[in-house]
Amino acid sequence: MDLSENILTTEKLTKLSEVIDNYRDEKGALMPVLQQTQDIFGYIPKEAVDYISKELNISLAKIYGVITFYSQFKLEPTGKYLISVCLGTACYVRGAGSIIKEIEKQLKINLNETTNDHKFTLIDTRCLGACGLAPIMTINEDVYGKVKLDDINNILSKY
Amino acid sequence: MGKTLKSIQDLRDKQIEFYNNFKTKQGSFRVAVGMATCGLSAGSRPVYNAIIDEVSSLGLNNVKIIESGCIGTCSVEPLIEIYDDLGDKVTFIELDEVKAREIVQHYLANGDLESVSKYLYQDGQRKKYYQKQKKIALANGGIIDPENIEEYIALEGYLALGEALTNMTRQEVIDMIKNSGLKGRGGGGFPTGLKWQFAYDSPGDEKYIVCNADEGDPGAFMDRSILEGDPHVVLEAMAIAGYAIGAQKGFIYIRAEYPLAVSRLKRSINKAKELNLLGDNILGTSFNFDIELRLGSGAFVCGEETALMNSIEGNRGIPKPRPPYPAAKGLWGKPTNINNVETFANIPVIIRKGAQWFKEIGTKNSPGTKVFALGGNINNTGLVEIPIGTTVREVIFEIGGGIPDGKKFKAVQTGGPSGGCITTENLDTPIDYDTLIELGSMMGSGGMIVIDETACMVDIARFFLDFTVDESCGKCTPCRDGTKRMLEILERITEGKATMADLDKLQRLGNSIKKGSLCGLGQTAPNPVLSTLRYFHDEYVAHIEDKECPAGVCSALTKYFITDKCIGCTRCVKVCPTNAISGKVKEMHYIDQEKCIKCGACKETCPVDAIIIK
């Protein structure tokens, strides 16, 4: 993947400044601004943090404090497809642990790592609330329920 | 639509009009396809599309198809419910596109139910699942189209708000909630009316209502289901609460893991504003109330109310000491009332039907119902809403249909990472806030994970502690460091490296963490360990003294054995990476435990399942 596509292009920068304008006068603006920054860039680039800091007049220390507190904010780009395996209790009891091991084996990466071609990132996630279909995993927006070890190869090959 | 509602009379007129639209007309059918997150991931979208396609290609004009929320029976999704003009309904389960088309062709086109009866949710099954349930918070879920405000109004939605604004004083609203005996359904169990009273009594012109939709307990999805299936009930209740305490602004703090609920809420807020049910001068009165969404970003501790408020303010979600309670000093230092989603979902119907009606359900101390998310090793996974006081046995073995694959029940875990286990001998305990705490567990927000004999309780305790170690915000040392030490001990136990003295240490650490932490997360974090220590002491001892995991889960302690099912095919010998298996062709093989690294390759290869883990 070409990393330059993620750095502040004019288009993305315009979007970011629109977001900031929307929230400029609002109390507690930082969280929604960071969330939407991540939606724009796929992660929160350092350049964007500098920009937000200046525009909203919030110190860099405070912004990084918030970013690093919440597990969903990412300071590094992730792969094109984000594989999230639910590790909620219902999924765990139904074998989500071995699902993760199998994906690690097939993609030759560990949990929280990205493949060399930047195609897949594997993470575990908190309960997705679809416990009736445990074990469950998602790849970007696609949801897979009642996943079996034998299905994994098929699922991954769709991407 | 376009027309705003200028008075309660306007609303009442509309309700009648919308109800007439909602009602299934003579000779018509109403098809509700369960399309909450769980239904969608089970494949309800293709089923929905197939029905629309088939209905239009057959030219049927007597069929209304809606996307409904969660119907509750997750284990048999995708499912549809079809209502006829008498209001009777049939439920078809475990559908796919082909079955869905058949149902349209036979039942909807020709009224022939017989040919498709094989896809029906059988009466016996259905009766067992629903008989002991009582739907209050989930009343509309699966019945109405959650994206259509007209259907919510048709079933008397927003009438409670109208009634409160027009015919009740603020104090009367609060008194009614107090008299109903409703307690917080997020797990705390604090009387809701009292909470409202405190916020009402706090001086100040600027007050806030917050809806806690940061449903973080793993295995709990009640709130998601309510928000996806009936979003307006929460909006209406927040407006009522706002009127009662004197707030003009509400926030819903919701997890980012629930994208469908977020989008439905956004749309619902806009719809309610268009009709003048939110915004300025609601229903022509002088009351203004607006609701804004705020998304979480993956921090479990934000379910704690003071941490949640910090997060809304744009800070790290770290708890603050109480007092001052939010009712006195909450968001931006202003009086704030925080309730959970399920609590709010009870409010409108209490206003409509009265406190007395509510008190007749449930127990004397805790009136009403509680929604539980039933999951884990159980036949009927899904959402159940039961009157408080129902026994654990009724929920698991009658509603839940018992344990699959003929396995034995071992325990049920309630209250998630803050709760504990209920075992066989306590199955007949009536479910209530106090009774569960006596058992060392808690009501919690409503996750109920059933565990069968194949699970290792030490491993379950380790799982929950791993969760809290990860989610501890780091403010209080006992929680930040203590849980980590507890986890290390548990890991030693599961690896067979612990001593009996470690069990005392676990107990001591657990008690200190409970006493020395500021918020609910730390105060309850040791519960899963203390509870399993209390009920499954034997399993801990087996790991430590016998170096054995009785359930065969902890890999460091398990051993692979070849049983006499072995046909001597030698396949296992070939795949074993450490040459640990020996034996002659067509004779039983043996594993050298010294050499075995427990990779499981032999077990995977064996064609006759002769290799077991013990």
PDB file of C-alpha atoms in Angstrom, chain A residues 23 26-32 34-36 38-39 58 61-73 86-94 101-102 105 124-134 136-137 141-146 149, chain B residues 37-39 41-42 74-75 206 208 216-221 224 253 255-258 292 294-299 301-302 310-318 332 375-378 381 404 449-451 459-460 462-464 467 470-471 473 604:
ATOM      1  CA  TYR A  23     -17.719  21.488  16.307  1.00  0.00           C
ATOM      2  CA  GLU A  26     -19.433  22.989  20.891  1.00  0.00           C
ATOM      3  CA  LYS A  27     -18.568  21.779  24.360  1.00  0.00           C
ATOM      4  CA  GLY A  28     -16.688  18.487  24.479  1.00  0.00           C
ATOM      5  CA  ALA A  29     -15.768  18.681  20.788  1.00  0.00           C
ATOM      6  CA  LEU A  30     -12.524  16.710  20.980  1.00  0.00           C
ATOM      7  CA  MET A  31     -13.917  13.159  20.943  1.00  0.00           C
ATOM      8  CA  PRO A  32     -16.227  13.566  17.935  1.00  0.00           C
ATOM      9  CA  LEU A  34     -10.985  12.712  16.643  1.00  0.00           C
ATOM     10  CA  GLN A  35     -13.524  10.049  15.674  1.00  0.00           C
ATOM     11  CA  GLN A  36     -14.274  11.800  12.416  1.00  0.00           C
ATOM     12  CA  GLN A  38     -10.079   8.680  11.989  1.00  0.00           C
ATOM     13  CA  ASP A  39     -12.997   8.138   9.596  1.00  0.00           C
ATOM     14  CA  ILE A  58      -6.232  22.305  22.844  1.00  0.00           C
ATOM     15  CA  ALA A  61      -0.467  16.701  25.473  1.00  0.00           C
ATOM     16  CA  LYS A  62      -4.189  16.647  26.132  1.00  0.00           C
ATOM     17  CA  ILE A  63      -5.035  15.373  22.642  1.00  0.00           C
ATOM     18  CA  TYR A  64      -2.492  12.542  22.797  1.00  0.00           C
ATOM     19  CA  GLY A  65      -3.736  11.774  26.300  1.00  0.00           C
ATOM     20  CA  VAL A  66      -7.220  11.253  24.948  1.00  0.00           C
ATOM     21  CA  ILE A  67      -6.083   9.318  21.857  1.00  0.00           C
ATOM     22  CA  THR A  68      -4.032   6.842  23.848  1.00  0.00           C
ATOM     23  CA  PHE A  69      -6.741   6.314  26.451  1.00  0.00           C
ATOM     24  CA  TYR A  70      -9.325   4.920  24.032  1.00  0.00           C
ATOM     25  CA  SER A  71      -8.531   1.645  22.340  1.00  0.00           C
ATOM     26  CA  GLN A  72     -10.272   2.502  19.078  1.00  0.00           C
ATOM     27  CA  PHE A  73      -8.060   5.443  18.202  1.00  0.00           C
ATOM     28  CA  CYS A  86     -14.970 -10.884  19.039  1.00  0.00           C
ATOM     29  CA  LEU A  87     -13.601 -11.955  22.392  1.00  0.00           C
ATOM     30  CA  GLY A  88     -16.781 -11.392  24.359  1.00  0.00           C
ATOM     31  CA  THR A  89     -17.703 -14.074  26.865  1.00  0.00           C
ATOM     32  CA  ALA A  90     -20.151 -15.936  24.658  1.00  0.00           C
ATOM     33  CA  CYS A  91     -17.657 -16.060  21.797  1.00  0.00           C
ATOM     34  CA  TYR A  92     -14.836 -17.050  24.128  1.00  0.00           C
ATOM     35  CA  VAL A  93     -16.859 -19.916  25.584  1.00  0.00           C
ATOM     36  CA  ARG A  94     -17.629 -21.040  22.039  1.00  0.00           C
ATOM     37  CA  LYS A 101      -4.930 -18.854  16.424  1.00  0.00           C
ATOM     38  CA  GLU A 102      -6.092 -20.218  13.090  1.00  0.00           C
ATOM     39  CA  LYS A 105      -1.482 -19.310  11.375  1.00  0.00           C
ATOM     40  CA  ASP A 124      -9.555  -8.800  18.892  1.00  0.00           C
ATOM     41  CA  THR A 125     -12.531  -6.738  19.850  1.00  0.00           C
ATOM     42  CA  ARG A 126     -14.858  -6.261  22.764  1.00  0.00           C
ATOM     43  CA  CYS A 127     -18.283  -7.848  22.677  1.00  0.00           C
ATOM     44  CA  LEU A 128     -20.069  -7.022  19.422  1.00  0.00           C
ATOM     45  CA  GLY A 129     -23.389  -7.920  20.992  1.00  0.00           C
ATOM     46  CA  ALA A 130     -24.347 -10.634  18.519  1.00  0.00           C
ATOM     47  CA  CYS A 131     -23.821 -13.329  21.133  1.00  0.00           C
ATOM     48  CA  GLY A 132     -26.528 -15.543  19.665  1.00  0.00           C
ATOM     49  CA  LEU A 133     -24.235 -16.182  16.713  1.00  0.00           C
ATOM     50  CA  ALA A 134     -21.032 -16.778  18.643  1.00  0.00           C
ATOM     51  CA  ILE A 136     -18.343 -14.001  15.561  1.00  0.00           C
ATOM     52  CA  MET A 137     -15.831 -12.040  13.497  1.00  0.00           C
ATOM     53  CA  GLU A 141     -18.255  -4.073   7.444  1.00  0.00           C
ATOM     54  CA  ASP A 142     -18.920  -7.779   6.807  1.00  0.00           C
ATOM     55  CA  VAL A 143     -20.086  -9.894   9.725  1.00  0.00           C
ATOM     56  CA  TYR A 144     -19.483 -13.634   9.980  1.00  0.00           C
ATOM     57  CA  GLY A 145     -21.384 -15.587  12.623  1.00  0.00           C
ATOM     58  CA  LYS A 146     -21.036 -19.153  13.946  1.00  0.00           C
ATOM     59  CA  LEU A 149     -12.155 -23.302  11.969  1.00  0.00           C
TER      60      LEU A 149
ATOM     61  CA  THR B  37     -27.467  -6.736  13.923  1.00  0.00           C
ATOM     62  CA  CYS B  38     -27.919 -10.382  14.842  1.00  0.00           C
ATOM     63  CA  GLY B  39     -30.528 -10.999  12.163  1.00  0.00           C
ATOM     64  CA  SER B  41     -25.330 -11.284  10.347  1.00  0.00           C
ATOM     65  CA  ALA B  42     -27.388 -14.456  10.169  1.00  0.00           C
ATOM     66  CA  CYS B  74     -31.332 -15.286  17.986  1.00  0.00           C
ATOM     67  CA  SER B  75     -30.780 -19.019  17.769  1.00  0.00           C
ATOM     68  CA  GLU B 206     -28.867  24.368  33.292  1.00  0.00           C
ATOM     69  CA  TYR B 208     -28.643  17.570  31.684  1.00  0.00           C
ATOM     70  CA  GLY B 216     -19.681  -2.825  27.607  1.00  0.00           C
ATOM     71  CA  ASP B 217     -20.214  -6.080  29.489  1.00  0.00           C
ATOM     72  CA  PRO B 218     -19.154  -8.880  27.195  1.00  0.00           C
ATOM     73  CA  GLY B 219     -22.158 -11.078  26.508  1.00  0.00           C
ATOM     74  CA  ALA B 220     -24.750  -8.375  27.058  1.00  0.00           C
ATOM     75  CA  PHE B 221     -26.761  -6.923  24.193  1.00  0.00           C
ATOM     76  CA  ARG B 224     -28.358  -2.661  21.550  1.00  0.00           C
ATOM     77  CA  TYR B 253     -23.451   8.067  25.076  1.00  0.00           C
ATOM     78  CA  ARG B 255     -20.567   2.497  22.007  1.00  0.00           C
ATOM     79  CA  ALA B 256     -19.031   2.828  18.580  1.00  0.00           C
ATOM     80  CA  GLU B 257     -19.307  -0.971  18.279  1.00  0.00           C
ATOM     81  CA  TYR B 258     -23.035  -0.534  17.607  1.00  0.00           C
ATOM     82  CA  GLU B 292     -27.338  14.748  20.932  1.00  0.00           C
ATOM     83  CA  ARG B 294     -21.892  11.020  21.618  1.00  0.00           C
ATOM     84  CA  LEU B 295     -19.919   7.948  20.627  1.00  0.00           C
ATOM     85  CA  GLY B 296     -17.571   5.976  22.810  1.00  0.00           C
ATOM     86  CA  SER B 297     -14.218   4.872  21.476  1.00  0.00           C
ATOM     87  CA  GLY B 298     -13.611   1.556  23.124  1.00  0.00           C
ATOM     88  CA  ALA B 299     -13.137   2.085  26.843  1.00  0.00           C
ATOM     89  CA  VAL B 301     -14.684   2.068  32.129  1.00  0.00           C
ATOM     90  CA  CYS B 302     -16.823   4.717  30.390  1.00  0.00           C
ATOM     91  CA  ASN B 310     -15.568  12.889  31.523  1.00  0.00           C
ATOM     92  CA  SER B 311     -15.641  11.278  28.106  1.00  0.00           C
ATOM     93  CA  ILE B 312     -18.578  13.423  26.924  1.00  0.00           C
ATOM     94  CA  GLU B 313     -16.641  16.483  28.052  1.00  0.00           C
ATOM     95  CA  GLY B 314     -13.822  15.391  25.732  1.00  0.00           C
ATOM     96  CA  ASN B 315     -11.408  14.043  28.333  1.00  0.00           C
ATOM     97  CA  ARG B 316      -9.835  10.703  29.161  1.00  0.00           C
ATOM     98  CA  GLY B 317     -12.617   8.557  30.568  1.00  0.00           C
ATOM     99  CA  ILE B 318     -11.368   8.401  34.130  1.00  0.00           C
ATOM    100  CA  TRP B 332     -19.722  20.550  33.115  1.00  0.00           C
ATOM    101  CA  GLY B 375     -25.751 -16.921  25.617  1.00  0.00           C
ATOM    102  CA  GLY B 376     -22.929 -19.415  25.816  1.00  0.00           C
ATOM    103  CA  ASN B 377     -23.652 -23.128  25.997  1.00  0.00           C
ATOM    104  CA  ILE B 378     -27.425 -22.950  25.775  1.00  0.00           C
ATOM    105  CA  THR B 381     -29.610 -18.106  22.710  1.00  0.00           C
ATOM    106  CA  PRO B 404     -26.959 -28.469  23.929  1.00  0.00           C
ATOM    107  CA  ILE B 449     -23.618 -16.790  30.017  1.00  0.00           C
ATOM    108  CA  VAL B 450     -24.313 -20.470  30.503  1.00  0.00           C
ATOM    109  CA  ILE B 451     -21.270 -22.647  31.026  1.00  0.00           C
ATOM    110  CA  ASP B 459      -9.783 -20.307  32.773  1.00  0.00           C
ATOM    111  CA  ILE B 460     -13.099 -18.403  32.864  1.00  0.00           C
ATOM    112  CA  ARG B 462      -8.614 -15.714  33.995  1.00  0.00           C
ATOM    113  CA  PHE B 463     -10.603 -14.571  30.960  1.00  0.00           C
ATOM    114  CA  PHE B 464     -12.537 -11.966  32.956  1.00  0.00           C
ATOM    115  CA  PHE B 467     -10.470  -8.159  30.468  1.00  0.00           C
ATOM    116  CA  ASP B 470      -6.880  -4.391  29.974  1.00  0.00           C
ATOM    117  CA  GLU B 471      -9.719  -2.014  30.821  1.00  0.00           C
ATOM    118  CA  CYS B 473      -8.074   3.110  33.605  1.00  0.00           C
ATOM    119  CA  GLU B 604      -6.576 -33.422  13.890  1.00  0.00           C
TER     120      GLU B 604
END
